[in-house]
Protein backbone atom coordinates (compact mmCIF):
# COMPACT_ATOMS: atom_id res chain seq x y z
CA MET A 1 0.04 -0.27 0.16
CA VAL A 2 1.12 3.77 -1.30
CA ARG A 3 0.24 6.61 -0.31
CA ARG A 4 0.96 10.31 -0.99
CA HIS A 5 -0.17 12.85 0.88
CA GLY A 6 -0.66 16.42 -0.51
CA LYS A 7 0.63 19.60 0.62
CA VAL A 8 -1.27 21.98 2.78
CA ALA A 9 -1.96 25.11 1.86
CA ALA A 10 -1.74 27.84 3.35
CA SER A 11 -5.75 29.20 3.03
CA VAL A 12 -7.67 28.18 6.26
CA MET A 13 -9.64 26.70 3.38
CA ALA A 14 -7.60 25.44 1.44
CA ALA A 15 -8.53 21.37 0.83
CA VAL A 16 -5.67 18.99 1.51
CA VAL A 17 -5.87 16.06 -0.73
CA VAL A 18 -4.74 12.72 0.19
CA PHE A 19 -3.91 9.89 -2.05
CA THR A 20 -3.90 6.37 -1.28
CA SER A 21 -3.31 3.37 -4.10
CA MET A 22 -4.64 0.05 -2.87
CA ALA A 23 -3.03 -3.19 -4.28
CA ALA A 24 -5.29 -6.38 -3.14
CA PRO A 25 -5.01 -8.53 -0.23
CA VAL A 26 -4.21 -11.81 -0.70
CA ARG A 27 -7.13 -14.22 0.79
CA ALA A 28 -7.66 -17.81 0.93
CA GLY A 29 -10.51 -18.64 -1.72
CA GLY A 30 -9.98 -15.40 -3.69
CA PRO A 31 -10.68 -12.33 -2.84
CA SER A 32 -14.67 -10.76 -2.97
CA VAL A 33 -13.60 -7.15 -3.85
CA GLU A 34 -11.06 -5.38 -6.40
CA TYR A 35 -9.41 -2.46 -4.32
CA LEU A 36 -9.25 1.07 -6.27
CA GLU A 37 -7.61 3.86 -6.21
CA ALA A 38 -9.23 5.75 -3.71
CA THR A 39 -8.94 9.97 -2.87
CA ALA A 40 -9.83 11.60 0.05
CA VAL A 41 -10.50 15.42 0.69
CA VAL A 42 -10.04 17.01 3.94
CA VAL A 43 -11.42 20.78 4.34
CA GLN A 44 -9.44 22.94 6.82
CA PRO A 45 -11.53 24.54 10.00
CA ARG A 46 -12.33 28.35 9.17
CA GLU A 47 -12.08 29.06 12.77
CA ARG A 48 -10.94 28.36 16.17
CA ALA A 49 -11.90 25.08 17.19
CA PRO A 50 -14.34 25.53 20.21
CA ALA A 51 -13.83 23.38 23.90
CA ALA A 52 -14.49 19.49 22.80
CA ALA A 53 -18.55 18.52 23.35
CA ALA A 54 -19.52 15.34 24.63
CA GLU A 55 -18.63 12.21 21.95
CA ARG A 56 -21.47 12.05 20.20
CA PHE A 57 -21.30 10.36 16.84
CA TRP A 58 -24.23 10.67 14.88
CA GLU A 59 -24.91 9.11 11.29
CA LEU A 60 -27.04 10.34 8.65
CA GLN A 61 -27.57 7.82 5.85
CA LEU A 62 -28.95 9.89 2.50
CA ASN A 63 -30.35 8.32 -1.09
CA LEU A 64 -31.09 11.33 -3.12
CA CYS A 65 -31.91 9.84 -6.12
CA ASN A 66 -30.17 12.24 -8.25
CA SER A 67 -28.74 10.38 -10.95
CA GLY A 68 -31.85 11.82 -13.61
CA VAL A 69 -31.75 8.41 -14.94
CA ALA A 70 -34.96 7.46 -12.01
CA GLY A 71 -38.26 8.22 -11.65
CA CYS A 72 -37.74 9.72 -8.23
CA TYR A 73 -35.49 12.51 -9.88
CA SER A 74 -36.48 15.78 -8.81
CA GLN A 75 -34.32 18.04 -11.02
CA GLY A 76 -31.46 18.43 -8.55
CA ARG A 77 -33.47 19.74 -5.76
CA SER A 78 -32.47 16.65 -3.54
CA VAL A 79 -28.96 17.95 -2.90
CA PRO A 80 -29.94 21.32 -1.65
CA GLU A 81 -32.35 19.93 0.52
CA ALA A 82 -29.84 17.63 2.32
CA ALA A 83 -27.31 20.20 2.21
CA GLY A 84 -30.10 21.97 4.99
CA LEU A 85 -30.95 18.09 6.47
CA ILE A 86 -26.80 18.37 7.76
CA ARG A 87 -26.73 21.71 8.54
CA SER A 88 -29.25 21.12 10.84
CA VAL A 89 -28.72 17.92 12.45
CA ARG A 90 -25.15 18.07 12.83
CA PRO A 91 -24.16 14.76 11.84
CA ASN A 92 -20.92 13.91 12.46
CA LEU A 93 -20.91 11.15 9.43
CA VAL A 94 -22.67 11.16 6.15
CA THR A 95 -23.38 8.55 4.22
CA LEU A 96 -24.61 9.04 0.37
CA ASN A 97 -26.38 7.56 -2.69
CA GLU A 98 -27.26 7.96 -5.71
CA ILE A 99 -25.40 11.27 -6.27
CA CYS A 100 -23.58 13.14 -8.61
CA SER A 101 -19.82 13.77 -8.71
CA ASN A 102 -20.40 17.88 -7.52
CA ASP A 103 -22.85 17.48 -5.59
CA VAL A 104 -20.40 16.35 -2.29
CA PRO A 105 -17.63 19.74 -2.85
CA SER A 106 -19.95 21.85 -3.66
CA GLN A 107 -22.93 21.27 -1.51
CA LEU A 108 -23.22 18.64 1.02
CA ALA A 109 -19.51 19.30 2.47
CA PRO A 110 -19.60 23.33 2.99
CA ALA A 111 -23.22 22.20 4.88
CA LEU A 112 -21.11 20.26 7.07
CA ALA A 113 -18.37 22.39 7.46
CA GLN A 114 -20.78 24.68 8.17
CA ALA A 115 -22.51 22.50 10.63
CA TRP A 116 -18.55 22.02 12.24
CA PRO A 117 -17.03 25.59 11.48
CA GLY A 118 -13.72 24.65 13.84
CA ASP A 119 -13.63 21.03 12.97
CA HIS A 120 -11.65 18.86 9.92
CA VAL A 121 -14.51 17.88 7.54
CA TYR A 122 -13.21 15.32 4.96
CA HIS A 123 -15.39 13.40 1.74
CA LEU A 124 -14.74 10.73 -0.45
CA PHE A 125 -16.43 10.09 -3.79
CA VAL A 126 -16.74 6.60 -5.69
CA PRO A 127 -18.29 5.59 -9.01
CA ALA A 128 -20.30 2.93 -9.74
CA LEU A 129 -18.33 1.78 -12.54
CA ARG A 130 -19.89 0.16 -16.48
CA ARG A 131 -19.32 -3.27 -16.69
CA ASP A 132 -19.05 -2.98 -20.14
CA THR A 133 -16.27 -0.24 -19.96
CA GLY A 134 -14.85 -0.09 -16.29
CA THR A 135 -15.27 3.41 -16.78
CA PRO A 136 -17.86 5.69 -14.32
CA VAL A 137 -21.39 5.32 -14.83
CA LYS A 138 -22.95 8.90 -15.91
CA CYS A 139 -25.40 10.66 -14.44
CA VAL A 140 -27.38 12.77 -16.98
CA ASN A 141 -25.70 16.28 -16.32
CA GLY A 142 -21.85 14.39 -17.34
CA GLN A 143 -20.73 14.36 -13.89
CA ASP A 144 -20.07 10.60 -12.29
CA TYR A 145 -22.66 9.22 -10.39
CA GLY A 146 -21.89 7.15 -7.37
CA ASN A 147 -21.46 7.08 -3.53
CA ALA A 148 -19.84 9.00 -0.87
CA VAL A 149 -18.96 9.17 2.95
CA LEU A 150 -18.54 12.93 4.15
CA GLY A 151 -17.66 13.27 7.72
CA ARG A 152 -15.77 15.19 10.54
CA VAL A 153 -13.02 14.72 13.09
CA ALA A 154 -12.77 17.53 15.97
CA ALA A 155 -9.86 19.35 15.03
CA ALA A 156 -8.00 18.29 18.62
CA ASN A 157 -8.54 14.27 17.48
CA TYR A 158 -7.58 14.95 13.98
CA ARG A 159 -4.19 12.93 12.36
CA GLY A 160 -5.14 12.90 8.49
CA VAL A 161 -7.76 10.57 6.57
CA ASN A 162 -6.68 7.48 4.20
CA ALA A 163 -9.03 6.77 1.88
CA TRP A 164 -9.81 3.48 0.68
CA SER A 165 -12.31 2.10 -2.43
CA GLY A 166 -13.34 -1.15 -4.30
CA ARG A 167 -15.53 -2.99 -7.18
CA TYR A 168 -17.59 -5.99 -5.32
CA THR A 169 -16.50 -9.20 -7.37
CA SER A 170 -20.18 -10.26 -7.22
CA GLN A 171 -21.81 -8.18 -9.70
CA ASP A 172 -25.96 -8.69 -11.14
CA GLY A 173 -26.09 -8.98 -14.86
CA GLY A 174 -26.82 -5.17 -15.31
CA ASN A 175 -24.44 -2.29 -16.60
CA GLU A 176 -24.03 -0.67 -13.74
CA GLN A 177 -21.51 -2.23 -11.30
CA ARG A 178 -21.12 -1.72 -7.46
CA THR A 179 -18.55 -0.04 -5.08
CA PHE A 180 -17.69 0.99 -1.91
CA ALA A 181 -16.24 4.09 -0.41
CA CYS A 182 -14.23 4.12 3.02
CA VAL A 183 -12.52 6.71 5.10
CA TYR A 184 -10.15 6.03 7.89
CA ALA A 185 -9.66 9.53 9.90
CA VAL A 186 -6.38 8.28 11.58
CA GLY A 187 -7.02 7.21 15.25
CA ASP A 188 -10.59 8.46 15.29
CA HIS A 189 -13.18 6.18 13.24
CA LEU A 190 -13.73 4.42 10.33
CA SER A 191 -16.71 4.85 7.89
CA CYS A 192 -17.84 3.16 5.19
CA ALA A 193 -20.95 4.11 2.07
CA THR A 194 -22.16 2.07 -0.72
CA HIS A 195 -24.93 0.96 -2.15
CA LEU A 196 -25.57 -2.87 -3.02
CA SER A 197 -27.22 -4.48 -6.11
CA ALA A 198 -31.29 -3.73 -6.70
CA SER A 199 -31.48 -6.24 -8.73
CA SER A 200 -31.00 -9.29 -6.96
CA GLU A 201 -31.01 -9.73 -3.19
CA PRO A 202 -28.77 -12.62 -3.12
CA VAL A 203 -26.14 -10.54 -4.92
CA ALA A 204 -26.57 -7.67 -2.54
CA LEU A 205 -25.85 -10.11 0.46
CA ALA A 206 -22.88 -11.37 -1.16
CA GLN A 207 -21.77 -7.64 -1.63
CA CYS A 208 -23.10 -6.82 1.89
CA ARG A 209 -21.00 -9.25 3.55
CA ALA A 210 -18.06 -8.87 1.70
CA LEU A 211 -17.76 -5.35 2.98
CA LEU A 212 -18.47 -6.30 6.56
CA PHE A 213 -16.91 -9.42 6.46
CA ASP A 214 -13.70 -8.93 4.74
CA VAL A 215 -13.49 -5.30 3.43
CA VAL A 216 -14.11 -3.71 6.75
CA PRO A 217 -11.71 -5.91 8.67
CA ASN A 218 -9.13 -5.62 5.91
CA ILE A 219 -9.17 -2.01 6.51
CA ARG A 220 -9.42 -2.10 10.24
CA SER A 221 -6.34 -4.80 10.29
CA ALA A 222 -3.97 -2.46 7.94
CA GLU A 223 -4.75 0.45 9.90
CA GLY A 224 -3.89 -1.03 13.42
CA LEU A 225 -8.04 -0.10 14.01
CA SER A 226 -9.89 -2.27 16.80
CA GLY A 227 -13.27 -0.59 16.59
CA LYS A 228 -15.08 2.35 16.43
CA THR A 229 -16.67 1.93 12.87
CA VAL A 230 -19.65 3.05 11.24
CA VAL A 231 -21.14 1.53 7.29
CA GLY A 232 -24.28 3.23 5.57
CA GLY A 233 -26.06 2.67 2.62
CA ASP A 234 -29.32 1.69 1.07
CA PHE A 235 -28.62 -2.09 1.18
CA ASN A 236 -31.49 -3.27 -1.40
CA LEU A 237 -32.13 -5.44 1.85
CA GLU A 238 -35.32 -5.81 4.58
CA TYR A 239 -34.82 -7.05 7.63
CA ASP A 240 -36.99 -9.85 7.85
CA THR A 241 -36.32 -13.12 9.61
CA SER A 242 -37.94 -15.63 7.12
CA ASP A 243 -36.17 -14.32 4.26
CA PRO A 244 -32.75 -15.86 3.34
CA GLU A 245 -31.21 -12.21 2.15
CA ASN A 246 -31.98 -10.82 5.54
CA ALA A 247 -30.17 -7.59 6.23
CA GLN A 248 -28.92 -8.85 9.65
CA ASN A 249 -27.32 -11.65 8.34
CA CYS A 250 -24.09 -9.48 6.91
CA VAL A 251 -23.89 -8.39 9.85
CA PRO A 252 -20.61 -9.38 11.39
CA PRO A 253 -20.54 -10.52 15.58
CA GLY A 254 -19.59 -7.51 17.75
CA HIS A 255 -21.74 -5.50 15.66
CA VAL A 256 -25.42 -3.63 15.71
CA ARG A 257 -27.72 -3.23 12.73
CA LYS A 258 -29.98 -0.33 12.84
CA GLY A 259 -32.37 0.40 10.29
CA GLY A 260 -34.80 2.56 8.72
CA GLY A 261 -37.82 0.28 8.11
CA ASP A 262 -37.48 -0.14 4.50
CA VAL A 263 -33.48 -0.84 2.41
CA GLN A 264 -31.51 1.72 4.17
CA HIS A 265 -29.60 0.53 7.20
CA VAL A 266 -26.31 1.66 9.64
CA VAL A 267 -24.31 -1.19 10.91
CA PHE A 268 -21.49 0.16 13.45
CA SER A 269 -18.90 -1.79 16.16
CA GLY A 270 -20.69 -2.35 19.64
CA ASP A 271 -18.06 0.08 21.26
CA ASN A 272 -20.24 2.74 19.86
CA ALA A 273 -22.83 3.08 22.14
CA PHE A 274 -26.74 2.99 19.90
CA VAL A 275 -28.92 6.23 21.22
CA SER A 276 -31.16 6.15 19.28
CA THR A 277 -32.81 7.07 15.63
CA THR A 278 -34.83 9.11 13.50
CA LYS A 279 -36.36 9.40 10.13
CA TYR A 280 -36.82 12.61 8.07
CA GLY A 281 -39.11 12.74 5.49
CA LEU A 282 -37.76 14.46 2.63
CA SER A 283 -39.76 16.17 -0.41
CA HIS A 284 -37.07 15.15 -3.52
CA THR A 285 -36.04 11.62 -2.94
CA ASP A 286 -38.19 8.87 -2.34
CA HIS A 287 -36.27 7.88 0.23
CA ASP A 288 -36.15 8.96 4.25
CA GLY A 289 -33.48 10.58 6.25
CA PHE A 290 -32.19 8.08 8.69
CA LEU A 291 -30.36 9.36 11.65
CA VAL A 292 -28.98 7.11 14.07
CA ARG A 293 -27.31 8.31 17.45
CA LEU A 294 -24.41 6.50 18.92
CA SER A 295 -21.87 8.19 21.56
CA LYS A 296 -18.54 7.19 21.18
CA PRO A 297 -16.08 6.31 24.01
């Protein structure tokens, strides 16, 4: 694994780009994912950080239906709506599905930076990939289409970020191949976002298990992290104990899953204490905003 760290600019609004090149590790029985290069962007604090608040850790899961292809598309209005929710709720972490590549740096990351003006905010966008060409799937506006993870690290705790991404080996027969985005905020937490197969529940479950049983432990091992992990996304799996593709079947030991009552789920390591959940009805996407309130030790 090779990391190349960008130079920090002098401006307090500067973005620091951290490059992480991944080589797929060897696994018995063959890899369940292909690791890809990933680039995370960190926005420096705009002002001095206030005294540290209680260690609450809130995760907001959003599917914004902004490709322009699906029937739930609302001419891009889901993005400013989500930015307003981020400013209002002030989550520590946001996992994002069905967005375009410019949605995060133009509106969503600035919203989180406004919510936490004294702290560092990172973001990582990873496109879905075309089966036929291996190139990014596109939104109708020509931008790359995919998922992102967006997070905040208290200024006092910030020690850099490392980015990880990949494509699942198990895919359905469609042209859109599903991927994941993960960021390790050094010494603080690991966060991942994903959007799983919509046409095959067995494939979605295989992808979910690849991420949670393979990728996350591999990243934690490589980074020397034992816990503090949160994974959010549209899993395209429901919680149903009578279904072999029950979303609970991709939850590793020592982890907890909370669902929004449909296909959105958040899975977190047991060292994060669960507090509560809230769903927010949104006008410009067909998925609720799903907030999971946690606290860190």
